[in-house]
PDB file of C-alpha atoms and ligand atoms in Angstrom:
ATOM      1  CA  UNK Y   1     -19.749 -15.259  -6.314  1.00  0.00           C
ATOM      2  CA  UNK Y   2     -19.175 -11.971  -4.669  1.00  0.00           C
ATOM      3  CA  UNK Y   3     -18.064  -9.057  -6.798  1.00  0.00           C
ATOM      4  CA  UNK Y   4     -14.835  -8.745  -5.366  1.00  0.00           C
ATOM      5  CA  UNK Y   5     -13.918 -12.296  -5.870  1.00  0.00           C
ATOM      6  CA  UNK Y   6     -15.018 -12.058  -9.726  1.00  0.00           C
ATOM      7  CA  UNK Y   7     -12.877  -9.233  -9.954  1.00  0.00           C
ATOM      8  CA  UNK Y   8      -9.859 -11.049  -8.505  1.00  0.00           C
ATOM      9  CA  UNK Y   9     -10.497 -13.993 -10.980  1.00  0.00           C
ATOM     10  CA  UNK Y  10     -10.786 -11.497 -13.875  1.00  0.00           C
ATOM     11  CA  UNK Y  11      -7.336  -9.809 -12.725  1.00  0.00           C
ATOM     12  CA  UNK Y  12      -5.884 -13.341 -12.482  1.00  0.00           C
ATOM     13  CA  UNK Y  13      -7.222 -14.431 -15.889  1.00  0.00           C
ATOM     14  CA  UNK Y  14      -5.938 -11.302 -17.307  1.00  0.00           C
ATOM     15  CA  UNK Y  15      -2.327 -11.832 -15.902  1.00  0.00           C
ATOM     16  CA  UNK Y  16      -2.106 -15.293 -16.950  1.00  0.00           C
ATOM     17  CA  UNK Y  17      -3.306 -14.309 -20.485  1.00  0.00           C
ATOM     18  CA  UNK Y  18      -0.709 -11.548 -20.762  1.00  0.00           C
ATOM     19  CA  UNK Y  19       1.952 -13.934 -19.685  1.00  0.00           C
ATOM     20  CA  UNK Y  20       0.958 -16.518 -21.860  1.00  0.00           C
ATOM     21  CA  UNK Y  21       0.903 -14.627 -25.129  1.00  0.00           C
ATOM     22  CA  UNK Y  22       3.573 -12.043 -24.171  1.00  0.00           C
ATOM     23  CA  UNK Y  23       1.861  -9.635 -26.388  1.00  0.00           C
ATOM     24  CA  UNK Y  24       0.397  -7.198 -23.653  1.00  0.00           C
ATOM     25  CA  UNK Y  25       1.888  -4.083 -25.544  1.00  0.00           C
ATOM     26  CA  UNK Y  26       3.011  -1.358 -23.411  1.00  0.00           C
ATOM     27  CA  UNK Y  27       3.792  -1.795 -19.735  1.00  0.00           C
ATOM     28  CA  UNK Y  28       1.016   0.613 -18.695  1.00  0.00           C
ATOM     29  CA  UNK Y  29      -1.644  -1.745 -20.618  1.00  0.00           C
ATOM     30  CA  UNK Y  30      -0.374  -4.808 -18.926  1.00  0.00           C
ATOM     31  CA  UNK Y  31      -0.534  -3.266 -15.445  1.00  0.00           C
ATOM     32  CA  UNK Y  32      -4.277  -1.974 -16.087  1.00  0.00           C
ATOM     33  CA  UNK Y  33      -5.115  -5.394 -17.419  1.00  0.00           C
ATOM     34  CA  UNK Y  34      -3.622  -7.112 -14.284  1.00  0.00           C
ATOM     35  CA  UNK Y  35      -5.354  -4.775 -11.886  1.00  0.00           C
ATOM     36  CA  UNK Y  36      -8.492  -3.160 -13.453  1.00  0.00           C
ATOM     37  CA  UNK Y  37      -7.155   0.184 -12.795  1.00  0.00           C
ATOM     38  CA  UNK Y  38      -5.428   3.098 -14.486  1.00  0.00           C
ATOM     39  CA  UNK Y  39      -1.683   3.552 -13.776  1.00  0.00           C
ATOM     40  CA  UNK Y  40      -1.948   7.240 -14.746  1.00  0.00           C
ATOM     41  CA  UNK Y  41      -4.618   7.992 -12.190  1.00  0.00           C
ATOM     42  CA  UNK Y  42      -2.674   5.889  -9.731  1.00  0.00           C
ATOM     43  CA  UNK Y  43       0.458   8.034  -9.763  1.00  0.00           C
ATOM     44  CA  UNK Y  44      -1.539  10.964  -8.724  1.00  0.00           C
ATOM     45  CA  UNK Y  45      -3.286   9.070  -5.858  1.00  0.00           C
ATOM     46  CA  UNK Y  46       0.121   8.150  -4.423  1.00  0.00           C
ATOM     47  CA  UNK Y  47       0.558  11.717  -3.846  1.00  0.00           C
ATOM     48  CA  UNK Y  48      -3.051  12.126  -2.553  1.00  0.00           C
ATOM     49  CA  UNK Y  49      -2.652   9.575   0.200  1.00  0.00           C
ATOM     50  CA  UNK Y  50       0.842  10.656   1.106  1.00  0.00           C
ATOM     51  CA  UNK Y  51       2.565   7.290   0.173  1.00  0.00           C
ATOM     52  CA  UNK Y  52       5.634   9.355  -0.669  1.00  0.00           C
ATOM     53  CA  UNK Y  53       6.164  10.323   3.024  1.00  0.00           C
ATOM     54  CA  UNK Y  54       7.290   6.800   3.740  1.00  0.00           C
ATOM     55  CA  UNK Y  55       8.441   5.415   0.534  1.00  0.00           C
ATOM     56  CA  UNK Y  56      10.939   6.399  -2.323  1.00  0.00           C
ATOM     57  CA  UNK Y  57       8.828   6.266  -5.520  1.00  0.00           C
ATOM     58  CA  UNK Y  58      10.368   6.687  -8.988  1.00  0.00           C
ATOM     59  CA  UNK Y  59       8.682   9.097 -11.139  1.00  0.00           C
ATOM     60  CA  UNK Y  60       6.769  10.699  -8.164  1.00  0.00           C
ATOM     61  CA  UNK Y  61       8.311  14.147  -7.407  1.00  0.00           C
ATOM     62  CA  UNK Y  62       9.377  14.435  -3.621  1.00  0.00           C
ATOM     63  CA  UNK Y  63       8.800  10.688  -3.083  1.00  0.00           C
ATOM     64  CA  UNK Y  64      12.032  10.026  -1.150  1.00  0.00           C
ATOM     65  CA  UNK Y  65      10.672   8.625   2.150  1.00  0.00           C
ATOM     66  CA  UNK Y  66      12.684   5.963   3.943  1.00  0.00           C
ATOM     67  CA  UNK Y  67      10.351   4.618   6.585  1.00  0.00           C
ATOM     68  CA  UNK Y  68       8.963   1.666   4.225  1.00  0.00           C
ATOM     69  CA  UNK Y  69      10.923  -0.044   1.399  1.00  0.00           C
ATOM     70  CA  UNK Y  70      11.798   1.786  -1.891  1.00  0.00           C
ATOM     71  CA  UNK Y  71       9.053   0.762  -4.459  1.00  0.00           C
ATOM     72  CA  UNK Y  72      11.262   0.647  -7.355  1.00  0.00           C
ATOM     73  CA  UNK Y  73      11.038  -2.592  -9.207  1.00  0.00           C
ATOM     74  CA  UNK Y  74       8.099  -3.610  -6.903  1.00  0.00           C
ATOM     75  CA  UNK Y  75       6.524  -5.182 -10.111  1.00  0.00           C
ATOM     76  CA  UNK Y  76       9.259  -7.823  -9.971  1.00  0.00           C
ATOM     77  CA  UNK Y  77       9.440  -8.624  -6.147  1.00  0.00           C
ATOM     78  CA  UNK Y  78       8.403 -12.004  -5.410  1.00  0.00           C
ATOM     79  CA  UNK Y  79       6.616 -11.057  -2.129  1.00  0.00           C
ATOM     80  CA  UNK Y  80       4.976  -8.038  -0.816  1.00  0.00           C
ATOM     81  CA  UNK Y  81       5.927  -6.998   2.820  1.00  0.00           C
ATOM     82  CA  UNK Y  82       7.935 -10.210   2.829  1.00  0.00           C
ATOM     83  CA  UNK Y  83       4.893 -12.556   3.252  1.00  0.00           C
ATOM     84  CA  UNK Y  84       2.194 -12.009   0.559  1.00  0.00           C
ATOM     85  CA  UNK Y  85       2.756 -13.481  -2.875  1.00  0.00           C
ATOM     86  CA  UNK Y  86       3.160 -10.492  -5.240  1.00  0.00           C
ATOM     87  CA  UNK Y  87      -0.279 -10.858  -7.229  1.00  0.00           C
ATOM     88  CA  UNK Y  88      -2.677  -8.130  -8.189  1.00  0.00           C
ATOM     89  CA  UNK Y  89      -5.347  -9.003  -5.626  1.00  0.00           C
ATOM     90  CA  UNK Y  90      -2.783  -9.127  -2.898  1.00  0.00           C
ATOM     91  CA  UNK Y  91      -1.173  -5.766  -3.853  1.00  0.00           C
ATOM     92  CA  UNK Y  92      -4.726  -4.243  -3.735  1.00  0.00           C
ATOM     93  CA  UNK Y  93      -5.409  -5.795  -0.327  1.00  0.00           C
ATOM     94  CA  UNK Y  94      -2.082  -4.670   1.030  1.00  0.00           C
ATOM     95  CA  UNK Y  95      -2.478  -1.180  -0.167  1.00  0.00           C
ATOM     96  CA  UNK Y  96      -6.109  -1.028   1.313  1.00  0.00           C
ATOM     97  CA  UNK Y  97      -5.660  -2.460   4.535  1.00  0.00           C
ATOM     98  CA  UNK Y  98      -2.056  -3.498   5.592  1.00  0.00           C
ATOM     99  CA  UNK Y  99      -3.150  -3.782   9.100  1.00  0.00           C
ATOM    100  CA  UNK Y 100      -5.543  -6.586   8.261  1.00  0.00           C
ATOM    101  CA  UNK Y 101      -2.472  -8.493   7.008  1.00  0.00           C
ATOM    102  CA  UNK Y 102       0.264  -7.503   9.296  1.00  0.00           C
ATOM    103  CA  UNK Y 103      -1.318  -6.002  12.499  1.00  0.00           C
ATOM    104  CA  UNK Y 104       1.182  -3.514  14.005  1.00  0.00           C
ATOM    105  CA  UNK Y 105       2.847  -2.717  10.716  1.00  0.00           C
ATOM    106  CA  UNK Y 106       4.351   0.821  10.415  1.00  0.00           C
ATOM    107  CA  UNK Y 107       2.185   1.068   7.355  1.00  0.00           C
ATOM    108  CA  UNK Y 108      -1.170   2.359   8.464  1.00  0.00           C
ATOM    109  CA  UNK Y 109      -4.724   1.820   7.070  1.00  0.00           C
ATOM    110  CA  UNK Y 110      -5.441   4.980   4.898  1.00  0.00           C
ATOM    111  CA  UNK Y 111      -8.960   4.344   3.868  1.00  0.00           C
ATOM    112  CA  UNK Y 112      -8.121   3.565   0.258  1.00  0.00           C
ATOM    113  CA  UNK Y 113     -11.265   2.813  -1.672  1.00  0.00           C
ATOM    114  CA  UNK Y 114     -11.599  -0.298  -3.888  1.00  0.00           C
ATOM    115  CA  UNK Y 115     -10.953   1.546  -7.244  1.00  0.00           C
ATOM    116  CA  UNK Y 116      -8.122   3.844  -5.810  1.00  0.00           C
ATOM    117  CA  UNK Y 117      -6.506   0.625  -4.596  1.00  0.00           C
ATOM    118  CA  UNK Y 118      -6.881  -0.744  -8.043  1.00  0.00           C
ATOM    119  CA  UNK Y 119      -5.458   2.303  -9.726  1.00  0.00           C
ATOM    120  CA  UNK Y 120      -2.682   2.684  -7.333  1.00  0.00           C
ATOM    121  CA  UNK Y 121      -1.660  -1.068  -7.799  1.00  0.00           C
ATOM    122  CA  UNK Y 122      -1.733  -0.523 -11.461  1.00  0.00           C
ATOM    123  CA  UNK Y 123       0.807   2.308 -11.148  1.00  0.00           C
ATOM    124  CA  UNK Y 124       2.969   0.230  -8.864  1.00  0.00           C
ATOM    125  CA  UNK Y 125       2.966  -2.590 -11.551  1.00  0.00           C
ATOM    126  CA  UNK Y 126       4.733  -0.379 -13.976  1.00  0.00           C
ATOM    127  CA  UNK Y 127       7.612  -0.014 -11.761  1.00  0.00           C
ATOM    128  CA  UNK Y 128       9.817  -2.559 -13.060  1.00  0.00           C
TER     129      UNK Y 128
HETATM  130  C1  HEC G   1       3.648   5.746   7.589  1.00  0.00           C
HETATM  131  C2  HEC G   1       4.494   5.095   6.663  1.00  0.00           C
HETATM  132  C3  HEC G   1       3.777   4.481   5.364  1.00  0.00           C
HETATM  133  C4  HEC G   1       2.781   5.108   4.489  1.00  0.00           C
HETATM  134  C5  HEC G   1       2.200   6.446   4.644  1.00  0.00           C
HETATM  135  C6  HEC G   1       2.614   4.113   3.380  1.00  0.00           C
HETATM  136  N1  HEC G   1       3.567   2.951   3.808  1.00  0.00           N
HETATM  137 FE1  HEC G   1       3.688   1.378   2.424  1.00  0.00          FE
HETATM  138  N2  HEC G   1       4.859   0.584   3.919  1.00  0.00           N
HETATM  139  C7  HEC G   1       5.318   1.066   4.942  1.00  0.00           C
HETATM  140  C8  HEC G   1       6.375  -0.010   5.822  1.00  0.00           C
HETATM  141  C9  HEC G   1       6.837   0.449   6.950  1.00  0.00           C
HETATM  142  C10 HEC G   1       6.200  -1.006   4.878  1.00  0.00           C
HETATM  143  C11 HEC G   1       6.913  -2.377   5.054  1.00  0.00           C
HETATM  144  C12 HEC G   1       5.956  -3.376   5.854  1.00  0.00           C
HETATM  145  C13 HEC G   1       6.329  -4.619   6.120  1.00  0.00           C
HETATM  146  O1  HEC G   1       7.340  -5.123   5.351  1.00  0.00           O
HETATM  147  O2  HEC G   1       6.008  -5.255   7.111  1.00  0.00           O
HETATM  148  C14 HEC G   1       5.536  -0.913   3.703  1.00  0.00           C
HETATM  149  C15 HEC G   1       5.424  -1.717   2.556  1.00  0.00           C
HETATM  150  C16 HEC G   1       4.632  -1.301   1.453  1.00  0.00           C
HETATM  151  C17 HEC G   1       4.559  -2.278   0.049  1.00  0.00           C
HETATM  152  C18 HEC G   1       5.247  -3.540   0.247  1.00  0.00           C
HETATM  153  C19 HEC G   1       6.758  -3.110  -0.242  1.00  0.00           C
HETATM  154  C20 HEC G   1       7.636  -4.370  -0.275  1.00  0.00           C
HETATM  155  O3  HEC G   1       8.820  -4.304  -0.918  1.00  0.00           O
HETATM  156  O4  HEC G   1       7.268  -5.670   0.105  1.00  0.00           O
HETATM  157  C21 HEC G   1       3.916  -1.574  -0.537  1.00  0.00           C
HETATM  158  C22 HEC G   1       3.494  -1.980  -2.257  1.00  0.00           C
HETATM  159  C23 HEC G   1       3.507  -0.346  -0.168  1.00  0.00           C
HETATM  160  N3  HEC G   1       4.050  -0.367   1.132  1.00  0.00           N
HETATM  161  C24 HEC G   1       2.797   0.637  -0.753  1.00  0.00           C
HETATM  162  C25 HEC G   1       2.224   1.897  -0.183  1.00  0.00           C
HETATM  163  C26 HEC G   1       1.375   2.670  -0.942  1.00  0.00           C
HETATM  164  C27 HEC G   1       0.878   2.422  -2.256  1.00  0.00           C
HETATM  165  C28 HEC G   1       1.122   3.771   0.231  1.00  0.00           C
HETATM  166  C29 HEC G   1       0.045   4.697   0.048  1.00  0.00           C
HETATM  167  C30 HEC G   1      -1.263   4.588  -0.491  1.00  0.00           C
HETATM  168  C31 HEC G   1       1.935   3.526   1.247  1.00  0.00           C
HETATM  169  N4  HEC G   1       2.547   2.370   1.075  1.00  0.00           N
HETATM  170  C32 HEC G   1       1.955   4.211   2.444  1.00  0.00           C
HETATM  171  C33 HEC G   1       5.182   2.403   5.178  1.00  0.00           C
HETATM  172  C34 HEC G   1       4.256   3.254   4.880  1.00  0.00           C
END
């Protein structure tokens, strides 16, 4: 099994477990378990990659872009970009390479690495 798919299985398991016992603790801890990322680091990376130029993102100063949809409550949305079930591995895939999923989307591929993608996804899953 490739490492990436093992990670996806682990993230899925963590999600299933956290939903089953409902005991995950803080929102941050749950988001970290779902993605294998650090929400606090992801918040900083959102600025580094310039996501705020297109998205309005709560808690990120200056993030008032209107080109893409606002990301408040993204943790609760059923679909990402209207087509991908909102699961951790899909969120990470979308952040890393939206063009592979939706060629021609206004959201560009920004060269987000594997760990950065996990950290950003972890931060986004704190936005409920
Ligand atoms: C140049 C503008 C632009 C930039 C920069 C950008 N996005 Fe987007 N983003 C979009 C657009 C447009 C969509 C809607 C795509 C669609 O629905 O087809 C989108 C969709 C999304 C979605 C799905 C939202 C939903 O409600 O379904 C997420 C999550 C997201 N972007 C996160 C990010 C993150 C994280 C970054 C930075 C790493 C980023 N975006 C950078 C334009 C951008």
